[in-house]
Every structure is written in C-alpha cells, then in structure tokens.
CSV table of C-alpha atoms in Angstrom, one decimal:
chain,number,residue,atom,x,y,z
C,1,UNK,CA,0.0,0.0,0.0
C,2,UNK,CA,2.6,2.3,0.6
C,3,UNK,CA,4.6,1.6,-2.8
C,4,UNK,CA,1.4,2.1,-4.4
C,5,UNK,CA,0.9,5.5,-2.7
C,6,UNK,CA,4.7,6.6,-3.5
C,7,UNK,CA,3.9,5.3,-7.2
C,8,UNK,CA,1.0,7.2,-7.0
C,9,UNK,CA,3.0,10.9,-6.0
C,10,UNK,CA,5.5,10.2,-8.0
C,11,UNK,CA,3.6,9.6,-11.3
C,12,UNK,CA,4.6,12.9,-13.2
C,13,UNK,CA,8.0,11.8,-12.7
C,14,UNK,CA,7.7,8.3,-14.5
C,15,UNK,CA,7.8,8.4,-18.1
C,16,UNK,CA,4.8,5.7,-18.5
C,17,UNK,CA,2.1,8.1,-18.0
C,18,UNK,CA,3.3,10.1,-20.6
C,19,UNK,CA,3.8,7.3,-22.8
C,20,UNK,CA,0.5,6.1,-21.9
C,21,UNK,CA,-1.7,9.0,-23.0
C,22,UNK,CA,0.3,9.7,-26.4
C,23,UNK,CA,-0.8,5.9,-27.0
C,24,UNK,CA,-4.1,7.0,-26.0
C,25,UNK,CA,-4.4,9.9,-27.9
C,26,UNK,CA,-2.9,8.1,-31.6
C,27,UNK,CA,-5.7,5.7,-31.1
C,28,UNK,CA,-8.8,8.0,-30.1
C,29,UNK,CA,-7.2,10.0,-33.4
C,30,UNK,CA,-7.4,6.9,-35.7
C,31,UNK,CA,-11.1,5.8,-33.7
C,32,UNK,CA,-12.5,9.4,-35.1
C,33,UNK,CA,-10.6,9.2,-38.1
C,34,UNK,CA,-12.3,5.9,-39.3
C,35,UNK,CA,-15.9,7.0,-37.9
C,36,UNK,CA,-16.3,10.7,-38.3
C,37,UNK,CA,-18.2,11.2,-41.1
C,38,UNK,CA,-17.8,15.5,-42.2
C,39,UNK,CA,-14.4,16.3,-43.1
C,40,UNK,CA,-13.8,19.0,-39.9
C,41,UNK,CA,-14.8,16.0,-37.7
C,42,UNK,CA,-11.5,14.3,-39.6
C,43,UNK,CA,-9.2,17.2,-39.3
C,44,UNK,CA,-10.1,17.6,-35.6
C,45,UNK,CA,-9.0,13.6,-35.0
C,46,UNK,CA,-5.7,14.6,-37.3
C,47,UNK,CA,-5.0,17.2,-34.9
C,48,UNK,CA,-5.5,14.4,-31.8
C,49,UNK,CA,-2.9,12.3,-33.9
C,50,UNK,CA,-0.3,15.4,-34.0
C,51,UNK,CA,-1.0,16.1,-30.2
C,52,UNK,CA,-0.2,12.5,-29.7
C,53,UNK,CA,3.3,12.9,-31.4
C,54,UNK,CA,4.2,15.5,-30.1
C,55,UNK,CA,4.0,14.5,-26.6
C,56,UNK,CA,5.6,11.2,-27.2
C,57,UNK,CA,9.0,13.1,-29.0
C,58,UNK,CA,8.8,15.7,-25.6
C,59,UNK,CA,8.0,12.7,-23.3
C,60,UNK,CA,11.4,10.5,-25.0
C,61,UNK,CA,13.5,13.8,-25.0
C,62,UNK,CA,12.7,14.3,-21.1
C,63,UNK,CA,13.4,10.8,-20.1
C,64,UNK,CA,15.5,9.2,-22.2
C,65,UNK,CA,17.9,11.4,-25.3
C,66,UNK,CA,19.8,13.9,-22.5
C,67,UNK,CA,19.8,16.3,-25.7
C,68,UNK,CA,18.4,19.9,-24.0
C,69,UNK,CA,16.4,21.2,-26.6
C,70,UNK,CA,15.9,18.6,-29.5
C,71,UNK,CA,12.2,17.6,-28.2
C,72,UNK,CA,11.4,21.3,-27.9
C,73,UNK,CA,12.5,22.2,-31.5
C,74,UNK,CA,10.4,19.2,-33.1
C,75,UNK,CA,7.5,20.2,-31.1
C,76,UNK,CA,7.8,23.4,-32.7
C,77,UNK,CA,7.9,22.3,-36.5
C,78,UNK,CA,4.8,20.1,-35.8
C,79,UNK,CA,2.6,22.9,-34.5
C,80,UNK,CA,4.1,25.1,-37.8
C,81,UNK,CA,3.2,21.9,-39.9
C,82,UNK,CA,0.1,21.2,-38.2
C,83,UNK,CA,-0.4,24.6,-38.4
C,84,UNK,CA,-0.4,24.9,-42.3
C,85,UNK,CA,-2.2,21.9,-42.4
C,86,UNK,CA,-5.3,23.3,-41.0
C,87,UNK,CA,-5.2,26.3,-42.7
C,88,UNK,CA,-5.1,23.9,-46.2
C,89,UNK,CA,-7.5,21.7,-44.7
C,90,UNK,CA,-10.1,24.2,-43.8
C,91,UNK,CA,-9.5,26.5,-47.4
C,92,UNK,CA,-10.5,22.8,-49.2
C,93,UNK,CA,-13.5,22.2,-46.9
C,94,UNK,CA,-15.0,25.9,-47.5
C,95,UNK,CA,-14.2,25.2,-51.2
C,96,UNK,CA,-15.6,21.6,-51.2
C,97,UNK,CA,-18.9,22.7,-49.5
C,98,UNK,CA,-19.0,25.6,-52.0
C,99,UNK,CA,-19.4,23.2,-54.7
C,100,UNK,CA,-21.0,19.9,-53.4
C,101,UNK,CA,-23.1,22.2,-50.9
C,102,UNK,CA,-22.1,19.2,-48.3
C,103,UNK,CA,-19.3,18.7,-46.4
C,104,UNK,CA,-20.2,14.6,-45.7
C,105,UNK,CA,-16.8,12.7,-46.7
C,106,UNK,CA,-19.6,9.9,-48.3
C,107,UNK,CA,-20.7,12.5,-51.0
C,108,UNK,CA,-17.1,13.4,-52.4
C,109,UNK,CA,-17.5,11.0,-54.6
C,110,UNK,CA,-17.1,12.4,-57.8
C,111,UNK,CA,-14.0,14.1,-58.8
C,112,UNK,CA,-15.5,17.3,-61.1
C,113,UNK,CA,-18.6,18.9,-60.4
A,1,UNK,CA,25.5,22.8,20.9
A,2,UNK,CA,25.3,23.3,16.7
A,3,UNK,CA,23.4,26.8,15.4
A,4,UNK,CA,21.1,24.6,13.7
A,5,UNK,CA,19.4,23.2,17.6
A,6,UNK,CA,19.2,27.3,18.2
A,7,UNK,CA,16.9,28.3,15.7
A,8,UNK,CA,13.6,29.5,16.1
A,9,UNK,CA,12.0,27.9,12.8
A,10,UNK,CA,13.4,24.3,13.7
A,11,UNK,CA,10.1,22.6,13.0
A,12,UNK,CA,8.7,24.0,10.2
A,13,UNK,CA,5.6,22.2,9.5
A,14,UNK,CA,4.2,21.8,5.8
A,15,UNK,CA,1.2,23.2,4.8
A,16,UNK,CA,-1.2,20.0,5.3
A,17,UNK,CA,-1.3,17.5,2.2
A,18,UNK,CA,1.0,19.9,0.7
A,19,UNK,CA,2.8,16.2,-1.4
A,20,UNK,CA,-0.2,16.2,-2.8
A,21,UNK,CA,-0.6,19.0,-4.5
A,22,UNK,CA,1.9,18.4,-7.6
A,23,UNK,CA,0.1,14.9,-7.9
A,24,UNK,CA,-3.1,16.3,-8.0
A,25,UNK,CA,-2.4,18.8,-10.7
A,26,UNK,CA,-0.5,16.1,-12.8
A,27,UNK,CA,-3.7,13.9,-12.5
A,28,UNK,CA,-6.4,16.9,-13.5
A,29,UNK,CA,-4.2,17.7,-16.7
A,30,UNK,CA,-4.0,13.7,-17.3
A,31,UNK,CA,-7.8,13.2,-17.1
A,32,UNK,CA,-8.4,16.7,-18.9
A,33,UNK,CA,-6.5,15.1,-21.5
A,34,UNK,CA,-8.4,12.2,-21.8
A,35,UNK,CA,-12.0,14.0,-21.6
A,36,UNK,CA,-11.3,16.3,-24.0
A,37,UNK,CA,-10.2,13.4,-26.6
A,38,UNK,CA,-13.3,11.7,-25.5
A,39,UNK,CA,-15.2,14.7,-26.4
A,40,UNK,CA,-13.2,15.1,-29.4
A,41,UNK,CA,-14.1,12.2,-31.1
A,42,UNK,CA,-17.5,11.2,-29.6
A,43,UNK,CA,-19.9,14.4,-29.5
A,44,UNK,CA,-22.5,14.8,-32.5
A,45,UNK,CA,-21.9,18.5,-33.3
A,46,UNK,CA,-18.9,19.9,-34.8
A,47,UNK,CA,-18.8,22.6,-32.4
A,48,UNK,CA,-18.3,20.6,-29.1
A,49,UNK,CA,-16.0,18.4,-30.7
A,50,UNK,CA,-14.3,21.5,-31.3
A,51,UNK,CA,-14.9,22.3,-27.8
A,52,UNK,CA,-13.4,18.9,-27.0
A,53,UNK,CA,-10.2,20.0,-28.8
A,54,UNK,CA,-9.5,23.1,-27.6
A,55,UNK,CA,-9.8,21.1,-23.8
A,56,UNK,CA,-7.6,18.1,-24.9
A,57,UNK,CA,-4.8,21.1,-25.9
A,58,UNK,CA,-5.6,23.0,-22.7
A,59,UNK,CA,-4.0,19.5,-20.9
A,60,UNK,CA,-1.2,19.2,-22.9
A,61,UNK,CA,-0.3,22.7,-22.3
A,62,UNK,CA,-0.4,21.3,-18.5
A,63,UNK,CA,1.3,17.9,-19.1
A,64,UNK,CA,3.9,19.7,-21.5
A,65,UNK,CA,4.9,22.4,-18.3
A,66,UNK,CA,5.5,19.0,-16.4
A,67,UNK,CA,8.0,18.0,-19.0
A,68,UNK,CA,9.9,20.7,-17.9
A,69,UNK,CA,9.2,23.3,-20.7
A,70,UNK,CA,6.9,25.9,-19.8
A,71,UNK,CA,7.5,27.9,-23.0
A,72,UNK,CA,6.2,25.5,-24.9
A,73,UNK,CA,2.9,25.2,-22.6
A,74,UNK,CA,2.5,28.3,-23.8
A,75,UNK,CA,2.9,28.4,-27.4
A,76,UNK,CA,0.2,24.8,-27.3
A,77,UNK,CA,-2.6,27.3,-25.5
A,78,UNK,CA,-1.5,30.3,-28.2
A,79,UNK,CA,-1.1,28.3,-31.1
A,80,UNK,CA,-3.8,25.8,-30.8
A,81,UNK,CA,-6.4,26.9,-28.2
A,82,UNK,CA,-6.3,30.5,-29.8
A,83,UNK,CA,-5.5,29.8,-33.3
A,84,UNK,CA,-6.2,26.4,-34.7
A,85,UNK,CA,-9.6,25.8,-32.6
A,86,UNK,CA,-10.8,29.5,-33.7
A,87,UNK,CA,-10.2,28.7,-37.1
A,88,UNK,CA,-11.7,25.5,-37.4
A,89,UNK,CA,-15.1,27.3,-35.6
A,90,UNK,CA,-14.9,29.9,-38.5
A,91,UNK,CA,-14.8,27.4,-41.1
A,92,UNK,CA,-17.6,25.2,-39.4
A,93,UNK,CA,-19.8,28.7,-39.3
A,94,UNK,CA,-19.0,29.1,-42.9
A,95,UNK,CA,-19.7,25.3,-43.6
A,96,UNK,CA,-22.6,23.4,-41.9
A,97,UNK,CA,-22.8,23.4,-38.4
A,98,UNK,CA,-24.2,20.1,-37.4
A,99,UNK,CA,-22.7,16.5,-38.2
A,100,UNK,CA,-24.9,14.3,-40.3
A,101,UNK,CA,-27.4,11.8,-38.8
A,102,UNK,CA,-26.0,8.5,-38.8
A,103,UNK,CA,-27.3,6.6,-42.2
A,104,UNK,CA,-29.9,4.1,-42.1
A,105,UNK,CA,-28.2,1.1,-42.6
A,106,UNK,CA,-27.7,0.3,-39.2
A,107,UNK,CA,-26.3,-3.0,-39.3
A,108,UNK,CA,-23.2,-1.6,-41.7
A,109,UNK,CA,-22.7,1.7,-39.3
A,110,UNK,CA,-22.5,-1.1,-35.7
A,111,UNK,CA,-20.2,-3.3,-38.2
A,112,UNK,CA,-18.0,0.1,-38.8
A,113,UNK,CA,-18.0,1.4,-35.0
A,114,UNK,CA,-16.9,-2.5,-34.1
A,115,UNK,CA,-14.5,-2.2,-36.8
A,116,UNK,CA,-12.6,1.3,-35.5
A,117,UNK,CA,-13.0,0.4,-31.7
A,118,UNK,CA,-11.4,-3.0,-32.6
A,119,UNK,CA,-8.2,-1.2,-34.5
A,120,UNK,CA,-7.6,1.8,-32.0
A,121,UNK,CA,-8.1,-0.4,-29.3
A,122,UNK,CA,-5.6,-2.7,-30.4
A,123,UNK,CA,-3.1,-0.1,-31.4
A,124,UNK,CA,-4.1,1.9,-28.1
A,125,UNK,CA,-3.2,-1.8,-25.7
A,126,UNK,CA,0.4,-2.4,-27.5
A,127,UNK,CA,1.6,0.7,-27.8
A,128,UNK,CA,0.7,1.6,-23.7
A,129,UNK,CA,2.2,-1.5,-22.8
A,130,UNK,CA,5.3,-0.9,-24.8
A,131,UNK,CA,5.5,2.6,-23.2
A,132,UNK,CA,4.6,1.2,-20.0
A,133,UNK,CA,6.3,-2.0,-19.6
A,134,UNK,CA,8.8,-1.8,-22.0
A,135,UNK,CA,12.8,-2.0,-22.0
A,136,UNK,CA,13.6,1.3,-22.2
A,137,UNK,CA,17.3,2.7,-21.3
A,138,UNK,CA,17.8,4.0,-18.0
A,139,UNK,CA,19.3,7.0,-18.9
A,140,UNK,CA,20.2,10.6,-16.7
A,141,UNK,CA,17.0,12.4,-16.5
A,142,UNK,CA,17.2,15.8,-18.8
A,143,UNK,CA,16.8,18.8,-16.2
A,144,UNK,CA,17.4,21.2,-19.3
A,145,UNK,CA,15.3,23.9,-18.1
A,146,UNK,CA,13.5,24.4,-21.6
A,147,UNK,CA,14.2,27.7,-21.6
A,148,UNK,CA,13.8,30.3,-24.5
A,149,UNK,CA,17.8,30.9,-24.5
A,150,UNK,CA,18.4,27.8,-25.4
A,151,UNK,CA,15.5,27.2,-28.1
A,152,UNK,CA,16.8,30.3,-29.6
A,153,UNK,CA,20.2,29.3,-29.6
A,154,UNK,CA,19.1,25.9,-31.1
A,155,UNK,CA,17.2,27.3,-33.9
A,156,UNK,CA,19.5,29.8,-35.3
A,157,UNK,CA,22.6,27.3,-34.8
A,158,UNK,CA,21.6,23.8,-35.5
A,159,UNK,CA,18.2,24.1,-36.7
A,160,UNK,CA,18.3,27.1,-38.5
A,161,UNK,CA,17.9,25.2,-42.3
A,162,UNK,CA,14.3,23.6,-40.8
A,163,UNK,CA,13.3,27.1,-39.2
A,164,UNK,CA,14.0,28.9,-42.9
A,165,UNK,CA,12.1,25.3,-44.2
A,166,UNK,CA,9.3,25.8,-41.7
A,167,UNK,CA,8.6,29.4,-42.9
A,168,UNK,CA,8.8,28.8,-46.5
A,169,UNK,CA,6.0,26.3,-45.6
A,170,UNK,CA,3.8,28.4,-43.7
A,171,UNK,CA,4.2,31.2,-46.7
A,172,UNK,CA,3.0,28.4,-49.2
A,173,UNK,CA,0.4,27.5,-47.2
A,174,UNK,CA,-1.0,31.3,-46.5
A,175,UNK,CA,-0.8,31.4,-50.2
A,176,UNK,CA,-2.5,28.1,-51.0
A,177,UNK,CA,-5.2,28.4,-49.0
A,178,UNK,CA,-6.1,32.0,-49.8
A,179,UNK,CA,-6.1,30.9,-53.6
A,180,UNK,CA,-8.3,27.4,-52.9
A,181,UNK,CA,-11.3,29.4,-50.4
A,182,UNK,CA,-11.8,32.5,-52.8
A,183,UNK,CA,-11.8,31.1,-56.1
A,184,UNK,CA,-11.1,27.2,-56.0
A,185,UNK,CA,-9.0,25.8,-59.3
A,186,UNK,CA,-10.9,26.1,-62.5
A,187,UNK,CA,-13.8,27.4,-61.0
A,188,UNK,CA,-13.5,31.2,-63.0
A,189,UNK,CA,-16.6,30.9,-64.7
C-alpha cells in the first residue's frame, strides 16, 4: 500500500504516463478518423494524432535522449506543420462545401462537379 | 550545541497535504487530457468536438509544463487553443454546423463502430504497454530547463535550415489556402 501511494505521488516523474496518453491519444485519433463522417470531424482527429506525437518526442526527449532542446524544437515544426495543415485543410473544406453544398466525406465521390 | 538546535523555525511544519498538490495537478491535466479526446471524437456537433479540442490542448499545455518546458505550454494554449480551434469554428460557421445523422443502414454503421474500436483499441493496448512495460534505457533524467535561450540558440545554430524550411512552408500554405477558399482551381466561370 505504501509503494502504491509513492507510485501514485511520483507519477509525473515516470515516463509511462506520458507514454501512456500519447498511445491513447494516436488511437482516439485513428477511432475518429475511421468514424467521423464530415471532413472538420476528420481534421479535428488529425490534430489528436499530431498532439499524440508530439508528446511522445517531448515525453522521449525528457526521459530518455539527455539532448536539452531537440524535443522542444520538433514540437515546434509540428505545431508550424500542423499549423499549415489546417489552414489547407479548412480553405478545401469551404471550397468543397462551396461546390457539393455538403461537407459529408460519403458525398465526395465524384472528382468534377 | 550546533546553530542549527538554536533556531527558532526548527520545525517548520508543511502546509497540510502539501505532497499532494503536484500529484493532484498532474492527474487533473492527465484526465483533462483524456476527456477532452473523449469529447473530441465522440460528440455529434462539430462545435463541441471542437470544444473537445480546444480542452484536450488545454491539458497538454499542462502535461507539457510538467515535461519541464513551460515555454512550450504556452505556445500549445496560443497556437492551438487560440488559433487552430478559432479557425476550425470559423470554417464550421462558414460550412454546416451540425454533423450528419448517422445513415440508415444500421447493421453496416454497428459493423464500422466495431471495426474502429477494434483497430484503435488494439493499437491503443500495444503501444501503452510498450510505453509502460517496455525495455527502455535508463538514462540521466534531462533537467534542461527548456528555456527560451536555449531554443533560440538551437534554432538559429543547428536548426536554423528547418526554421528557414518551416517558414517557407507556412508562406506556401497562407498562399494556397487563400487561392483554394476565394476562387477554387478552374472554378472562374
């Protein structure tokens, strides 16, 4: 009982936890990415995906590469990437609903309009 | 007799619970975390999921200052609490709102939702467990303080070809996506 208690304060300082919820957010990510049905629904499960890398390279970087910034800097680029990515994304839905009038990812099915 | 007997704050007693505290916030920014991906994925409207996002991204910011870089923390709350989740809620306003009604052929959709829970679940078991449980190298904890010095040092030393990369891609992408929303490709007439 009193491992488990210790275990329990000194969770932040573990690396599994970390590990853990990166795992868990990769496969809520994929989970909405097979089942939403819109495209924004999509994008916001590709943004759970990014969220989920980038806390496994900070998580790795703190525990186990004693580099002192490496983690940070990738972090960085994927917010930038994920970043332009949503501003693509989002430009291609307002452009898909202004010509199918729908943004359902089961009515792109034709490729002119 | 040593100084140390002498003086007056010999006994200092903690504030009560005080090895608590730092557990405590650890585990609200782990469960916000996990609600907000919950939410994420699970709510019918757009807009909570959004909602859902913005909360998941509000406990990184918290999981990310316990990784020891608060600057960081900061730029997930700017960046995707005040940018990304904004911009998604304009285009959702500019698009339609609500998220379909699922189909009518129920026994397919049950078949799909099987289908996803099945993959993530199985992806979300290894992967934990390797994290958990896994053989990872004992190595000296990083106590780099994360500081803006030394990311600023970093990117215009070693990094300074993927910042001038980065920029060049957010210039393309301003650029793309002004030309797909106003017009869209061969869409002049």
């Amino acid at each position: 009982m009193k491992t488990q208690l210790d275990l329990l304060l000194t969770l932040h300082t573990q690396p599994a936890p970390y590990l853990v919820i990166a795992a868990f957010l990769l496969a809520v990510g994929l989970y909405g990415m097979i089942r939403r049905r819109t495209l924004v629904g999509m994008l916001i499960s590709g943004e759970l995906i990014f969220a989920a890398a980038s806390l496994n390279f900070m998580a790795v970087n703190r525990f186990f590469a004693p580099e002192p910034a490496i983690g940070l800097i990738v972090v960085l680029f994927i917010m930038g990437l994920a970043a332009a990515e949503v501003a693509i994304a989002l430009s291609i839905v307002i452009a898909v609903y202004r010509n199918y009038g729908s943004i359902k990812s089961r009515e792109l099915a034709d490729l002119k309009r | 007799m040593s100084p140390a007997t002498l003086s007056p704050i010999a006994e200092v007693v903690p504030f009560p619970f005080s090895e608590f505290l730092i557990p405590a916030i650890f585990l609200a920014f782990f469960s916000t975390t996990v609600a907000g991906a919950i939410i994420a994925v699970g709510a019918q409207s757009i807009i909570r999921s959004v909602c859902g996002l913005a909360l998941t991204c509000l406990g990184l910011a918290g999981l990310y200052y316990f990784l020891n870089s608060p600057f960081l923390a900061l730029m997930e709350l700017l960046i995707y609490v005040g940018a990304v989740c904004v911009t998604i809620i304009f285009a959702v306003m500019l698009a339609e709102p609500e998220e379909p009604a699922p189909e009518t052929k129920r026994s397919r959709n049950w078949l799909g939702a099987v289908g996803a829970a099945v993959v993530s679940a199985s992806i979300f078991w290894s992967l934990a467990r390797l994290g958990a449980v896994g053989d990872w190298p004992v190595l000296a904890v990083n106590q780099a303080s994360g500081s803006v010095e030394t990311i600023g040092i970093a990117l215009l030393t070693t990094y300074s070809m993927a910042f001038e990369v980065i920029s060049l891609v957010l210039l393309v992408a301003i650029l793309g996506a002004i030309a797909i929303a106003r017009t869209g490709r061969h869409h002049s007439s």
